[in-house]
Amino acid sequence: MTTLKETLQRKIEEHRPRTTRLLKECSDVKISDVTIGQAIGGARGVKCLVTDTSYLDPMEGIRFRGKTIPETFAALPKAAGREYPSVESFWYYILTGEIPTLEEAQAVEADFKERAQVPAYVFDVVRALPADSHPMAMFSSAILSMQRESIFARRHREGMGKMEYWDPMYEDCSNLLARLPEIGAFIYRHKFKGGDIIAPDKSLDLGGNFAHMMGIGSPYDEVARMYFILHSDHESGNVSAHTIHLVASALSDCYYALSAGINGLAGPLHGLANENVLRWTQKFMEGLEGQEPTEEIIRKALWDTLNSGQVIPGYGHAVLRKTDPRYTSQREFCLKNLPDYPLFKVISMIYKVAPDVLKEHGKAKNPWPNVDAQSGVVQWYYGVTEYSFYTVLFGIGRAIGTLANIVWDRALGYPIERPKSLTTAMLEEMAGIR
Ligand SMILES: CC(C)(COP(=O)(O)OP(=O)(O)OC[C@H]1O[C@@H](n2cnc3c(N)ncnc32)[C@H](O)[C@@H]1OP(=O)(O)O)[C@@H](O)C(=O)NCCC(=O)NCCS
């Protein structure tokens, strides 16, 4: 057994009595009230999920296992000469809450290499889809096609006990995560590079291998590590994380669950916003016809978007009420590595103007940028200009936290999720208007 799995098992055994005690002694303690506004309004702010991998504070932003983004990057071990930690070290951390040593992180890298072989039929599935299929449809189909590999599904059929669930779930999730970079890079090169596929290099870590298979040189490996970790987890109420948790709660395996979550991430109000930010910005720059962008021109373009009934992509958030620290982290990367890049300058100018426009518009509760407002610039700079691919990158990252979360769901015996619904007439009666 790897150190990671041993540590995870110890953590699970330590944690289980806490959940048991809460259920046994404190089940009736109230943690939230629900209003009609919340029932109709997408359950915004209703506290009814338990997630230990991360917590999203409206003002501070995300904390992974208690650490902010800068704290996480600083705490995790880095191989010599690298600025960012490996995805494998982060997987260890998000699963266990413990910072691995460099050796422990490298043991996960070695373990992932054993697991990373993508079955050949997955590529056939992607090739069989119409060429104009969205990369997210390809990604979701590829993941779903591997369901037959599930150890959890087989062990469940064979009648394993509930206390054992976490083990095959951990095995499945590790296998799936280790394979995602090759699937993502395959989709990219199949769809956008004429099918000129680059074979994986087993000597590299997950981020390095992804950059290699994309066909992009250094420092794109660092970008990949940063990007995947930044997008990994945002507690579990967001559409992708919640879907993955919900589907897995029916004891569906992680292939079914992640594929479903990827479908949610593909929505323009969720992960697809990063594609839309680039589409919006490119269209805006084309419209300039060589003219230098100014704050005034940007303000007008933003108002035109709002007045046509559309949202400003990359701005606003259901929980956050300040600039997303994932935006800030990537902005700092840009300030260091591509300060004079014209697209970055435009994105920075939008950052100066858009919050005031949204405040004046008066609808969005949060006028500040989210992660999607910044992530495409970095990709574009390093040559990934096919923005319909961006959400696949988000999906590879999002798998890390959400797969860790469903391993814990099974470890703690969380039941099938089943909130209660009411009819409109019932709400009218409760409100005394019927
Ligand atoms: C993220 C998002 C879906 C959150 O939705 P929400 O929790 O309902 O947000 P709010 O409570 O602030 O929405 C209140 C109103 O402001 C509008 N609003 C929110 N963000 C807006 C934006 N960026 N541009 C224009 N209007 C916006 C909403 O559409 C809503 O309008 P309505 O009352 O006419 O339906 C929303 O901010 C959005 O659509 N942003 C743009 C897409 C995006 O960047 N998504 C990625 C999120 S990580």
XYZ file of C-alpha atoms and ligand atoms in Angstrom:
482
model
C 0.000 0.000 0.000
C 1.294 3.537 -0.773
C 1.921 6.049 2.009
C -0.969 8.079 0.615
C -3.447 5.233 0.945
C -2.192 4.346 4.437
C -2.452 7.966 5.535
C -5.916 8.223 4.015
C -7.054 5.081 5.836
C -5.743 6.453 9.158
C -7.468 9.795 8.527
C -10.732 8.054 7.689
C -10.605 5.966 10.837
C -9.870 9.094 12.910
C -12.691 11.014 11.256
C -15.499 8.459 11.335
C -16.302 8.852 15.069
C -16.802 12.608 14.550
C -19.504 12.037 11.941
C -21.065 9.255 14.010
C -21.171 11.510 17.091
C -22.700 14.434 15.177
C -25.396 12.150 13.833
C -26.057 10.433 17.133
C -25.906 13.356 19.555
C -26.493 16.489 17.484
C -28.742 15.495 14.599
C -31.439 18.005 15.604
C -29.145 21.052 15.839
C -30.381 23.557 13.261
C -27.806 24.972 10.812
C -30.030 26.786 8.281
C -33.507 28.145 7.578
C -34.951 28.046 4.066
C -37.066 30.825 2.590
C -39.304 30.809 -0.460
C -36.710 33.021 -2.157
C -34.087 30.343 -1.640
C -36.359 27.496 -2.755
C -37.126 29.274 -6.029
C -33.703 30.890 -6.241
C -31.461 27.868 -6.674
C -30.993 27.076 -2.954
C -28.539 29.978 -2.721
C -27.036 30.112 0.778
C -28.903 27.057 2.121
C -26.398 25.213 4.300
C -27.123 21.544 3.698
C -23.922 19.952 2.408
C -20.876 18.731 4.289
C -17.505 18.972 2.542
C -14.123 18.792 4.194
C -11.853 19.157 1.168
C -12.412 22.911 0.852
C -14.444 25.835 2.172
C -15.458 28.986 0.291
C -15.663 32.166 2.336
C -17.582 34.933 0.508
C -14.964 37.582 1.323
C -11.781 35.583 1.523
C -12.324 33.016 -1.220
C -11.356 29.376 -1.250
C -9.365 27.506 1.360
C -8.181 24.032 0.458
C -8.186 21.925 3.641
C -7.863 25.149 5.659
C -5.163 26.818 3.557
C -5.587 29.781 1.194
C -4.218 29.484 -2.354
C -0.864 31.196 -1.562
C -0.533 29.140 1.636
C -1.239 25.929 -0.300
C 1.320 26.718 -3.000
C 3.893 27.664 -0.345
C 3.318 24.601 1.843
C 3.418 21.832 -0.763
C 6.836 20.393 -1.675
C 8.338 21.302 -5.041
C 10.846 19.411 -7.132
C 14.175 21.210 -7.706
C 13.828 24.215 -9.991
C 10.021 24.236 -9.950
C 7.860 27.119 -8.864
C 4.619 25.185 -8.501
C 3.930 21.937 -6.642
C 2.898 18.836 -8.529
C -0.758 17.919 -8.929
C 0.128 14.612 -7.284
C 1.321 16.398 -4.113
C -1.932 18.354 -4.075
C -3.960 15.142 -4.514
C -2.209 13.785 -1.405
C -3.020 16.975 0.469
C -6.672 17.364 -0.560
C -7.368 13.700 0.182
C -5.688 13.552 3.586
C -5.313 17.139 4.820
C -1.617 16.413 5.383
C 1.244 18.060 3.520
C 3.316 15.282 1.955
C 7.090 15.252 1.939
C 8.699 15.486 -1.492
C 9.348 11.725 -1.341
C 5.696 11.015 -0.524
C 4.582 13.255 -3.386
C 6.977 11.493 -5.736
C 5.586 8.136 -4.611
C 2.152 9.348 -5.769
C 3.733 10.398 -9.074
C 5.103 6.863 -9.481
C 1.720 5.381 -8.503
C -0.086 7.573 -11.058
C 2.305 6.431 -13.792
C 1.210 2.854 -13.099
C -2.414 3.898 -13.409
C -2.176 6.293 -16.355
C -2.645 3.884 -19.275
C -5.767 5.028 -21.144
C -7.653 2.091 -22.725
C -7.445 2.271 -26.523
C -11.227 2.175 -26.947
C -11.485 5.607 -25.261
C -9.713 7.180 -28.223
C -12.003 5.276 -30.604
C -15.011 6.728 -28.771
C -13.670 10.272 -29.207
C -12.810 9.646 -32.864
C -16.309 8.260 -33.480
C -17.981 11.514 -32.418
C -18.814 14.102 -35.098
C -15.834 16.408 -35.676
C -17.842 19.463 -34.633
C -18.713 17.975 -31.216
C -17.779 20.309 -28.385
C -14.564 19.262 -26.589
C -16.617 18.960 -23.375
C -18.988 16.447 -25.028
C -15.901 14.504 -26.138
C -14.412 14.688 -22.644
C -17.586 13.578 -20.907
C -18.110 10.691 -23.375
C -14.499 9.555 -22.975
C -14.858 9.453 -19.190
C -18.195 7.642 -19.353
C -16.827 5.072 -21.788
C -14.413 3.893 -19.084
C -17.204 2.960 -16.684
C -16.603 -0.704 -17.439
C -13.222 -0.313 -15.680
C -14.858 0.488 -12.337
C -13.560 -1.589 -9.440
C -16.185 -0.034 -7.158
C -19.045 -1.180 -9.407
C -17.619 -4.707 -9.588
C -16.981 -4.959 -5.855
C -20.461 -3.628 -5.149
C -21.977 -6.281 -7.390
C -19.947 -8.851 -5.490
C -21.448 -7.613 -2.230
C -18.703 -5.679 -0.415
C -19.569 -4.179 2.978
C -20.281 -0.470 3.419
C -17.141 0.134 5.488
C -15.053 -1.018 2.508
C -16.631 1.374 -0.034
C -13.903 4.000 0.210
C -11.159 1.604 -0.868
C -12.350 0.732 -4.416
C -13.634 4.312 -4.738
C -10.114 5.554 -3.984
C -8.685 3.087 -6.516
C -11.160 4.152 -9.221
C -10.682 7.865 -8.550
C -6.885 7.552 -8.641
C -7.037 5.600 -11.911
C -9.427 8.097 -13.458
C -7.488 11.186 -12.374
C -4.204 9.740 -13.622
C -5.746 9.215 -17.071
C -7.465 12.573 -17.533
C -4.435 14.544 -18.811
C -3.853 12.132 -21.689
C -7.551 12.148 -22.570
C -7.630 15.971 -22.469
C -4.478 16.343 -24.570
C -5.770 13.717 -27.023
C -9.022 15.665 -27.504
C -7.024 18.853 -28.084
C -4.695 17.376 -30.693
C -7.406 15.284 -32.323
C -9.761 18.212 -32.704
C -7.389 21.092 -33.288
C -4.033 19.676 -34.469
C -5.158 17.375 -37.257
C -4.927 14.251 -35.097
C -1.163 14.604 -34.639
C -1.101 12.841 -31.256
C 1.921 13.050 -28.953
C 2.548 9.931 -26.848
C 2.897 10.399 -23.079
C 6.335 10.611 -21.476
C 6.396 8.384 -18.418
C 9.312 10.231 -16.879
C 7.177 13.337 -16.236
C 4.739 14.297 -13.483
C 1.063 14.836 -14.349
C 1.434 18.558 -15.152
C 4.678 18.086 -17.073
C 3.283 15.188 -19.061
C 0.149 17.150 -19.903
C 2.240 20.045 -21.291
C 4.335 17.541 -23.249
C 1.255 15.823 -24.758
C -0.243 19.214 -25.638
C 2.967 19.894 -27.555
C 3.812 23.057 -25.613
C 7.224 23.688 -24.073
C 8.273 25.099 -20.715
C 6.916 26.922 -18.724
C 3.546 25.473 -19.822
C 4.210 22.575 -17.440
C 4.184 25.100 -14.582
C 1.035 26.698 -16.010
C -0.624 23.265 -16.061
C 0.275 22.566 -12.420
C -0.947 26.007 -11.339
C -4.122 25.819 -13.426
C -5.197 22.333 -12.314
C -4.635 23.077 -8.626
C -6.398 26.460 -8.809
C -9.484 24.887 -10.425
C -9.542 21.787 -8.226
C -12.193 22.512 -5.651
C -14.663 25.222 -4.642
C -16.512 23.425 -1.844
C -19.422 21.300 -3.039
C -22.436 23.528 -3.737
C -21.319 24.559 -7.252
C -22.911 22.743 -10.180
C -20.033 20.423 -11.115
C -19.025 19.453 -7.569
C -22.614 19.074 -6.440
C -23.516 16.946 -9.448
C -20.556 14.655 -8.852
C -21.465 14.290 -5.175
C -25.154 13.773 -5.981
C -24.631 11.141 -8.679
C -22.090 9.284 -6.527
C -24.564 9.326 -3.634
C -26.644 6.780 -5.570
C -23.511 4.592 -5.359
C -22.872 5.259 -9.015
C -19.130 4.899 -9.577
C -16.786 7.808 -10.257
C -16.913 7.390 -14.050
C -20.664 8.025 -14.057
C -20.291 10.784 -11.477
C -17.448 12.728 -13.082
C -18.955 12.463 -16.551
C -22.178 13.980 -15.182
C -20.284 16.751 -13.377
C -18.389 17.590 -16.565
C -21.751 18.056 -18.311
C -22.680 20.643 -15.665
C -19.318 22.354 -15.947
C -20.027 22.751 -19.672
C -22.769 25.310 -18.963
C -22.086 28.989 -19.812
C -22.986 30.108 -16.288
C -20.375 27.723 -14.884
C -17.120 26.492 -16.465
C -17.907 27.571 -20.008
C -17.588 31.193 -18.881
C -13.818 30.996 -19.480
C -14.488 30.206 -23.156
C -16.990 33.054 -23.307
C -14.563 35.535 -21.752
C -12.124 34.917 -24.589
C -14.877 34.950 -27.211
C -16.120 38.275 -25.845
C -12.637 39.770 -25.656
C -11.573 38.600 -29.114
C -14.758 39.952 -30.666
C -14.179 43.213 -28.850
C -10.579 43.447 -30.097
C -11.598 42.625 -33.663
C -14.190 45.418 -33.498
C -11.438 47.890 -32.616
C -9.952 47.454 -36.106
C -6.472 48.301 -34.906
C -7.555 51.198 -32.675
C -5.949 51.215 -29.176
C -8.472 50.053 -26.543
C -9.350 52.620 -23.932
C -11.351 52.402 -20.725
C -14.098 54.433 -22.401
C -14.398 52.018 -25.336
C -14.434 49.054 -22.933
C -17.131 50.669 -20.782
C -19.318 51.117 -23.869
C -18.774 47.507 -24.994
C -19.692 46.218 -21.528
C -22.860 48.305 -21.507
C -23.736 47.051 -25.006
C -23.467 43.478 -23.686
C -25.665 44.230 -20.667
C -28.191 46.179 -22.717
C -28.547 43.268 -25.119
C -29.610 41.151 -22.136
C -26.392 39.145 -21.800
C -24.162 38.672 -18.779
C -20.578 39.886 -18.629
C -18.715 36.586 -18.646
C -16.143 36.075 -15.912
C -17.817 38.494 -13.522
C -20.122 37.746 -10.601
C -20.405 34.722 -8.345
C -23.075 32.904 -6.382
C -21.009 32.903 -3.168
C -17.998 35.206 -3.553
C -18.344 38.895 -2.780
C -14.861 40.073 -3.744
C -12.259 39.434 -6.444
C -11.768 35.680 -6.706
C -8.320 34.783 -5.304
C -8.012 32.306 -8.202
C -8.271 35.363 -10.491
C -5.655 37.169 -8.394
C -3.297 34.219 -8.447
C -3.375 34.041 -12.256
C -3.154 37.821 -12.527
C 0.031 37.703 -10.455
C 1.366 35.020 -12.789
C 0.625 37.309 -15.756
C 2.168 40.353 -14.079
C 5.339 38.348 -13.613
C 5.479 36.464 -16.911
C 3.553 38.458 -19.526
C 3.048 41.996 -18.210
C 3.086 43.652 -21.645
C 0.971 41.100 -23.511
C -1.808 43.073 -25.284
C -4.564 40.604 -24.348
C -3.528 40.759 -20.683
C -3.609 44.539 -20.880
C -7.185 44.464 -22.202
C -8.237 41.980 -19.512
C -6.639 44.255 -16.902
C -8.497 47.246 -18.325
C -11.779 45.326 -18.145
C -10.950 44.600 -14.474
C -10.634 48.360 -13.913
C -13.938 49.176 -15.595
C -16.340 46.239 -15.249
C -16.968 46.298 -11.461
C -18.219 49.906 -11.655
C -20.361 49.129 -14.705
C -21.925 46.162 -12.903
C -22.489 48.243 -9.755
C -24.199 50.934 -11.828
C -26.222 48.256 -13.627
C -27.369 47.259 -10.155
C -28.238 43.598 -10.620
C -25.204 41.416 -9.898
C -24.652 40.871 -6.184
C -20.944 40.491 -6.837
C -19.427 42.893 -9.397
C -15.933 41.381 -9.087
C -14.185 38.960 -11.449
C -14.144 35.203 -10.930
C -11.493 32.701 -12.025
C -12.779 32.558 -15.598
C -12.050 36.225 -16.312
C -8.312 35.582 -16.237
C -7.561 31.957 -17.054
C -7.942 32.171 -20.851
C -5.286 34.876 -21.226
C -2.621 32.597 -19.839
C -3.697 29.772 -22.157
C -3.802 32.072 -25.177
C -0.323 33.413 -24.437
C 1.139 29.898 -24.445
C -0.535 29.036 -27.740
C -3.817 27.392 -26.697
C -5.977 29.761 -28.697
C -8.795 27.264 -29.329
C -10.966 28.562 -26.519
C -13.651 25.894 -26.780
C -10.997 23.662 -25.186
C -10.628 25.785 -22.050
C -13.401 24.116 -20.089
C -11.730 20.721 -20.579
C -8.730 22.167 -18.728
C -11.105 23.329 -15.999
C -12.619 19.824 -15.924
C -9.267 18.086 -15.423
C -8.602 20.433 -12.515
C -12.092 20.149 -11.063
C -11.758 16.359 -10.978
C -9.047 16.578 -8.304
C -11.150 18.046 -5.497
C -14.447 16.464 -6.445
C -13.017 12.946 -6.754
C -11.332 13.377 -3.371
C -14.697 14.481 -2.016
C -16.548 11.380 -3.198
C -13.862 9.098 -1.743
C -14.691 10.753 1.584
C -18.442 10.518 0.917
C -18.064 6.747 0.750
C -15.666 6.661 3.712
C -18.130 8.504 5.937
C -21.162 6.573 4.724
C -23.072 9.565 3.383
C -26.469 8.418 2.131
C -28.229 8.919 -1.170
C -29.088 12.629 -1.519
C -32.766 13.398 -1.625
C -33.948 16.921 -0.700
C -37.704 17.535 -0.519
C -39.611 19.549 -3.112
C -42.886 21.458 -2.753
C -45.410 22.692 -5.313
C -45.969 26.360 -6.177
C -49.454 26.085 -4.653
C -47.940 24.895 -1.385
C -45.588 27.878 -1.321
C -48.560 30.236 -1.965
C -50.426 28.609 0.891
C -47.459 28.853 3.260
C -47.102 32.530 2.304
C -50.829 33.133 2.901
C -51.507 34.372 -0.640
C -53.817 31.579 -1.748
C -21.876 33.312 -11.685
C -23.364 33.666 -11.784
C -24.066 32.568 -12.579
C -23.944 33.710 -10.374
O -25.334 33.827 -10.487
P -26.227 34.385 -9.282
O -25.786 33.772 -8.002
O -27.635 34.203 -9.683
O -25.806 35.919 -9.274
P -26.603 37.150 -8.659
O -27.395 36.737 -7.455
O -25.596 38.231 -8.492
O -27.621 37.497 -9.834
C -28.541 38.555 -9.704
C -28.791 39.168 -11.066
O -27.561 39.754 -11.529
C -27.269 39.267 -12.811
N -25.822 39.096 -12.950
C -24.986 38.359 -12.179
N -23.745 38.366 -12.714
C -23.822 39.117 -13.827
C -22.890 39.451 -14.829
N -21.628 39.005 -14.794
N -23.295 40.236 -15.838
C -24.573 40.672 -15.897
N -25.519 40.361 -15.009
C -25.126 39.581 -13.975
C -27.935 37.889 -12.848
O -28.093 37.428 -14.174
C -29.223 38.161 -12.132
O -30.091 38.809 -13.020
P -31.680 38.511 -13.038
O -32.142 38.965 -11.694
O -32.161 39.284 -14.186
O -31.809 37.013 -13.213
C -23.547 35.061 -12.458
O -22.807 36.022 -11.725
C -23.131 35.071 -13.905
O -23.953 34.749 -14.789
N -21.837 35.469 -14.218
C -21.348 35.426 -15.562
C -20.974 34.006 -15.941
C -19.737 33.553 -15.192
O -18.745 34.240 -15.115
N -19.788 32.321 -14.657
C -18.652 31.691 -13.972
C -18.879 31.570 -12.517
S -17.462 30.934 -11.700
